Coordinates of C-alpha atoms and ligand atoms in Angstrom, one line a residue:
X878 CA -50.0 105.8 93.8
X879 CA -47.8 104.9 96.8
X880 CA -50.7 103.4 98.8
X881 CA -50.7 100.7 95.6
X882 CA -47.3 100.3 95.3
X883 CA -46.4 100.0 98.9
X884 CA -48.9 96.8 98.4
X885 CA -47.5 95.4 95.8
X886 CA -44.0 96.1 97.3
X887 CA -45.2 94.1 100.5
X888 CA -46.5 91.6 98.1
X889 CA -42.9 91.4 97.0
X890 CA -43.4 92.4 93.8
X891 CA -40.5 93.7 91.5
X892 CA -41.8 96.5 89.7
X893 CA -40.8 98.4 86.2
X894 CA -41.0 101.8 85.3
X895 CA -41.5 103.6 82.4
X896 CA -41.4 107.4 82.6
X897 CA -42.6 109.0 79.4
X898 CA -44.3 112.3 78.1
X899 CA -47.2 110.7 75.9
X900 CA -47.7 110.6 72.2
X901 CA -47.3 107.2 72.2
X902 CA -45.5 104.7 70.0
X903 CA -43.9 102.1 69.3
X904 CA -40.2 103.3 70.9
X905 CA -41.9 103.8 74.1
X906 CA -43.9 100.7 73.9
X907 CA -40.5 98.7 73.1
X908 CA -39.5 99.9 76.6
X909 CA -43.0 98.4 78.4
X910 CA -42.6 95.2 76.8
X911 CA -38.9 94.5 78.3
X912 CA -39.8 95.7 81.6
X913 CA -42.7 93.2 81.6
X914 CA -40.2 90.7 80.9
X915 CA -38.6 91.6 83.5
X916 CA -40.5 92.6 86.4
X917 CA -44.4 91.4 88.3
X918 CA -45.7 94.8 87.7
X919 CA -45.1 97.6 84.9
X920 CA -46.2 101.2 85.8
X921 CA -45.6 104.1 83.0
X922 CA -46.2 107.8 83.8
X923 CA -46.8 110.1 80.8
X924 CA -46.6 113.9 81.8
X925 CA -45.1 116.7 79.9
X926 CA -42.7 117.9 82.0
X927 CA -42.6 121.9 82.0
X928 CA -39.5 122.2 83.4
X929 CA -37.6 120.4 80.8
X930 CA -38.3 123.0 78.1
X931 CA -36.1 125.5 77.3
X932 CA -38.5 127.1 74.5
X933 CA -42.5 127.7 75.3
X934 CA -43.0 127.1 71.6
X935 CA -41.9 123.5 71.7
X936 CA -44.1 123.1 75.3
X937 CA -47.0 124.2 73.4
X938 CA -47.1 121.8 70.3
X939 CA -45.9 119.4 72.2
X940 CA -48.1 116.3 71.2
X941 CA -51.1 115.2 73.5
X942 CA -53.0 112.2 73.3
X943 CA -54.1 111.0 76.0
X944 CA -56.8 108.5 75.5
X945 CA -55.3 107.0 72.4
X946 CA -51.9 106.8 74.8
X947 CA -53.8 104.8 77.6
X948 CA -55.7 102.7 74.4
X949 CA -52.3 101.7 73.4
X950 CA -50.6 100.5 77.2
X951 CA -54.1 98.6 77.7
X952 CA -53.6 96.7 74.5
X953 CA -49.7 96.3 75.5
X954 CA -51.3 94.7 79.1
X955 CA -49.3 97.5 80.9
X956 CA -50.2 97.1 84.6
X957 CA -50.5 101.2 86.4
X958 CA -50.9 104.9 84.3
X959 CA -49.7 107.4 86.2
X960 CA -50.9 110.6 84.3
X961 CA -50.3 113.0 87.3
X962 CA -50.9 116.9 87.1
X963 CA -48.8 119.8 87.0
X964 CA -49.3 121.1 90.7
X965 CA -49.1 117.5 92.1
X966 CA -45.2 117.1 90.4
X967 CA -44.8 120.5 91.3
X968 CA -47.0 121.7 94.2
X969 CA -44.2 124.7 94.6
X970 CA -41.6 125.7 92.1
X971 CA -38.9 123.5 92.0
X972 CA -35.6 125.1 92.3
X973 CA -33.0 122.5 92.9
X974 CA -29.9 122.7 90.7
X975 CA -28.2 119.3 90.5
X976 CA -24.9 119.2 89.3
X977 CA -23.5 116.4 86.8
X978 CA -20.1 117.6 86.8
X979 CA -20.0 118.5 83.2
X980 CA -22.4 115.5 81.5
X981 CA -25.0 118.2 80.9
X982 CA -22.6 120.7 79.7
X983 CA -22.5 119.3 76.0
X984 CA -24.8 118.6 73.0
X985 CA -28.2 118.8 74.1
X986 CA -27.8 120.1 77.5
X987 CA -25.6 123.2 75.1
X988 CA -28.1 123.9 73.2
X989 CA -31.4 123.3 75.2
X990 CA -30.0 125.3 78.5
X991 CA -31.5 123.9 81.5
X992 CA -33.0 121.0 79.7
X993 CA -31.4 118.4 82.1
X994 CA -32.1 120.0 85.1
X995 CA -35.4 120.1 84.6
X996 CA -35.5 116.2 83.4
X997 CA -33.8 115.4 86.4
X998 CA -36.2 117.6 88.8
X999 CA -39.0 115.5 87.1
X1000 CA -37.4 111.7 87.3
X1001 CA -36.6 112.5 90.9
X1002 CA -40.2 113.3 91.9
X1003 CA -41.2 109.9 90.0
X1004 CA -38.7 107.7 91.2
X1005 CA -39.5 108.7 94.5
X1006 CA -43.3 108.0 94.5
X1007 CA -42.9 105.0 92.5
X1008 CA -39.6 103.6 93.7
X1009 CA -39.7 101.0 91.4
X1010 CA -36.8 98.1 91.2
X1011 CA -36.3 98.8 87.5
X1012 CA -36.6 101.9 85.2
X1013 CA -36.4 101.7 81.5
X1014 CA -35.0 104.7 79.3
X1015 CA -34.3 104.5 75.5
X1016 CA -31.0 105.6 73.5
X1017 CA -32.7 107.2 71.6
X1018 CA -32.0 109.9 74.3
X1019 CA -27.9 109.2 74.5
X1020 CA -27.2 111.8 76.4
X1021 CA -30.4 111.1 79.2
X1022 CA -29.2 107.9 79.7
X1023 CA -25.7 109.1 81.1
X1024 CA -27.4 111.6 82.8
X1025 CA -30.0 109.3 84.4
X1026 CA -27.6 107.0 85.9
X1027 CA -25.6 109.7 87.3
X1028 CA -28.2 111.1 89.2
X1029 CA -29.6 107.9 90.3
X1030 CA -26.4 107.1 91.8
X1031 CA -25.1 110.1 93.1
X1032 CA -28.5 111.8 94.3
X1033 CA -30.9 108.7 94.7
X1034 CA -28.9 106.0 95.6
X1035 CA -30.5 104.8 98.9
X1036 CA -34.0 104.2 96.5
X1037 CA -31.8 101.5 94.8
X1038 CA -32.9 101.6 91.5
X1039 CA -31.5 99.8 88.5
X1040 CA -31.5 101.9 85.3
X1041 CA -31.6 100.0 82.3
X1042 CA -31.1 101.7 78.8
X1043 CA -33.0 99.9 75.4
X1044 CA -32.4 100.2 71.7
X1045 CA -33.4 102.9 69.3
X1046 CA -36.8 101.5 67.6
X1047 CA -36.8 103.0 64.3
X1048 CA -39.4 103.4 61.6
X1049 CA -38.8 101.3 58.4
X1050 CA -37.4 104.4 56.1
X1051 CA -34.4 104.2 59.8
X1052 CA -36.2 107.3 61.0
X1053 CA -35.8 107.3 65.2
X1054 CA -39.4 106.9 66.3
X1055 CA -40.6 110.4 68.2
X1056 CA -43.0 111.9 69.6
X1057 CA -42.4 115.0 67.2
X1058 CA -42.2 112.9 64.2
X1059 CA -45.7 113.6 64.0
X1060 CA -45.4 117.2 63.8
X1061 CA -44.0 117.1 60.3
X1062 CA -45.7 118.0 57.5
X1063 CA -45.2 115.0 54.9
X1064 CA -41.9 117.1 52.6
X1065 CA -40.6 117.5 55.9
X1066 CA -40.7 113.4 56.7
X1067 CA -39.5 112.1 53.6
X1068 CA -36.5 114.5 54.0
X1069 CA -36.3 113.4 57.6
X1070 CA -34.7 109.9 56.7
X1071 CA -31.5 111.6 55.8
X1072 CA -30.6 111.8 58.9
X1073 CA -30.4 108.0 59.9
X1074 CA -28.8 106.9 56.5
X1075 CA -26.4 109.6 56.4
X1076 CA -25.9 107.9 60.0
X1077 CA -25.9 104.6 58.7
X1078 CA -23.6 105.0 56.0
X1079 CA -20.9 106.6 57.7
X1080 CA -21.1 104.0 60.7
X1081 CA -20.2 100.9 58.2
X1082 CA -17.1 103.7 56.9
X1083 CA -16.1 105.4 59.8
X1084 CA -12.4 103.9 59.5
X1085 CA -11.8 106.0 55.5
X1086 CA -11.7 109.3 58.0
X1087 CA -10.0 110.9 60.7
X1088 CA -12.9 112.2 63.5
X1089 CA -13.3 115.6 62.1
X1090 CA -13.4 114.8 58.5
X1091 CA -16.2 112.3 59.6
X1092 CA -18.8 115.4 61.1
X1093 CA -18.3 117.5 58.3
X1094 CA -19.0 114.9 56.1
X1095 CA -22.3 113.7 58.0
X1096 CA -23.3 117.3 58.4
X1097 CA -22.4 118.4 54.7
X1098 CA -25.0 115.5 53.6
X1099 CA -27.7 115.9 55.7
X1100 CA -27.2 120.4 54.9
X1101 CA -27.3 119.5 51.5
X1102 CA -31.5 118.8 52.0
X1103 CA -32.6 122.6 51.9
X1104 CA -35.1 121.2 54.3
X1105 CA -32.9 120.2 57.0
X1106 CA -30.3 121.9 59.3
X1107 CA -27.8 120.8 61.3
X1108 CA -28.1 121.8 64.6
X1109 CA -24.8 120.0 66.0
X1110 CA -22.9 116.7 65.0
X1111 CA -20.4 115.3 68.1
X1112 CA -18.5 112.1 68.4
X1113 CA -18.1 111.3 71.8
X1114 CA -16.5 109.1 74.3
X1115 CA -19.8 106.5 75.7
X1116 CA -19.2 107.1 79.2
X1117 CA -17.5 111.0 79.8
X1118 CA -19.5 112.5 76.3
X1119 CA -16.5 114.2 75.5
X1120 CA -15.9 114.7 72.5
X1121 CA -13.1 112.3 70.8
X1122 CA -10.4 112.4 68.4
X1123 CA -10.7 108.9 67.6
X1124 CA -13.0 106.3 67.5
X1125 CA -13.0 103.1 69.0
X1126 CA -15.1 100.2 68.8
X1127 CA -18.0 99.6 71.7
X1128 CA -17.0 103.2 73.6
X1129 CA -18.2 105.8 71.0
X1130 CA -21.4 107.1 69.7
X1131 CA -22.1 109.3 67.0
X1132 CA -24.9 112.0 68.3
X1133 CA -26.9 114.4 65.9
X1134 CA -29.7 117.5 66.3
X1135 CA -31.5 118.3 63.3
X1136 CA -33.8 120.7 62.1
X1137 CA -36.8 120.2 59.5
X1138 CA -38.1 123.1 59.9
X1139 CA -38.9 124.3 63.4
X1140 CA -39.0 120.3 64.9
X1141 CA -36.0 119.3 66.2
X1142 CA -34.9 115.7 65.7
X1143 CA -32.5 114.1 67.4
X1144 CA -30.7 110.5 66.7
X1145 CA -27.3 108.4 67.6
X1146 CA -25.5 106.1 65.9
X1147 CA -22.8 103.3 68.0
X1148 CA -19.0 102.7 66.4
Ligands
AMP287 P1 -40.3 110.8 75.8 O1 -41.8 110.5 75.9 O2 -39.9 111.3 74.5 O3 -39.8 111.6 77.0 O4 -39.6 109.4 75.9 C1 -39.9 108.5 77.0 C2 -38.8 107.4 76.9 O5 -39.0 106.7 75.7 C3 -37.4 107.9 76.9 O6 -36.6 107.0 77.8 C4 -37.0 107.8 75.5 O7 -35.6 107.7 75.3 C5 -37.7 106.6 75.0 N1 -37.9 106.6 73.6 C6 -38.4 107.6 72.8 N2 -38.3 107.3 71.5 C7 -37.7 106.1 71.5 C8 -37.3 105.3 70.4 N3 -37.5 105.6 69.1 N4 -36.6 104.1 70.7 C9 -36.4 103.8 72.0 N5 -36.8 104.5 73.0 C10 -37.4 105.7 72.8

């Protein structure tokens, strides 16, 4: 991988990266197509990171398609697949603890402990093979995003890397394309739309309700499906993720974990 790259680097080719964990679809795909807008050359890795899971369960159903994965980027005209192995990421255990002064402290980094750490171990060891001038990340994954950039500029600023984050691609019942969406057994789907309308129809009222009033409400809805469970509901500030006491336009984002049944589903909404 670095022998090609460092070619196409002399070539003087910008290059776009796409670091995913498989099960393709059409979210991930979104993010190819703008870096080959973008950039000479699109690589995307796909590799289930172990150290990113805080539950073995969720490691162990965690979707795997390879060949219908690489199918899909061919078709897309994605340049390099990088589908690297467990003791090449990891040769030895990885224990570096990176500290994001309090980003990973909330909403999913509360309730997946370690989650981030291990996300960051993992996008370190690929941005430093790859090195690419551009690397794509959805917001689908709010809280990444912020975590992302802070680690690209605080612990891998000399590789000079611009992050660049890309629209939620949702399915046409509004539910946030995922890997795990899959995983659901067809009651469980249908209920799973809930979440992004209850999303939906709160973002065009938002303004009828103070901040608190506003997560009860959202999480009172989506409860209200026996099949789903509200795992958390915050309303944060777009930059700190702290959670606010009042909304404004453009810096606040609405973030949700759900449960339908043992999948956990995750989603955003922007004031
Ligand atoms: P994953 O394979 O789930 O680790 O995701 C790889 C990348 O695709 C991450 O940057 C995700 O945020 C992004 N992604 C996943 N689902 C979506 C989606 N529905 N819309 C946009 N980006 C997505």
């Amino acid at each position: 991988m670095s022998v090609l790259l460092n070619d196409i680097r002399m070539n003087k080719k910008s290059t776009g990266f796409v670091p995913t964990m498989g099960a393709l679809h059409q979210g991930h795909i979104s993010l190819t197509e703008c870096s080959k807008l973008q950039n000479d050359i699109t690589i995307v890795s796909i590799f289930v990171n172990p150290t990113q899971f805080n539950n073995q369960e969720d490691l162990q159903n965690y979707p795997r398609s390879l060949t219908a994965d690489i199918e899909m980027l061919q078709r897309s005209n994605c340049d390099i697949v990088f589908t690297p192995e467990i003791d090449e990421m990891y040769p030895e255990n990885d224990r570096r603890i990176f500290d994001f002064k309090g980003l990973d402290k909330v909403m999913e980094g509360k309730y997946r402990k370690g989650h981030f750490n291990g996300v960051a171990q993992i996008v370190s060891v690929l941005f430093e093979i790859i090195q690419p001038t551009n690397a794509y990340f959805g917001k689908k994954d709010f809280q990444q995003v912020a975590i992302i950039k802070f680690l690209n500029k605080n612990y891998l600023n000399d590789l000079n890397i611009n992050i660049i984050s890309c629209d939620i691609i949702r399915e046409s019942d509004g539910l946030a394309m995922s890997s795990r969406n899959q995983l659901l057994t067809v009651e469980y789907r249908i209920a799973a739309k809930l979440i992004s309308e209850t999303l939906f129809k709160f973002q065009k009222n938002y303004n009828n309700f103070t901040v608190s009033r506003l997560k009860k409400n959202i999480e009172d809805e989506i409860n209200a499906n026996p099949l789903l469970e509200v795992e958390y509901i915050d309303i944060v500030d777009n930059d700190t993720l702290q959670s606010v006491d009042y909304i404004e336009t453009g810096r606040t984002t609405a973030c949700i974990a759900v449960f339908a049944g043992k999948i956990r589903l995750i989603d955003n909404i922007s004031f």
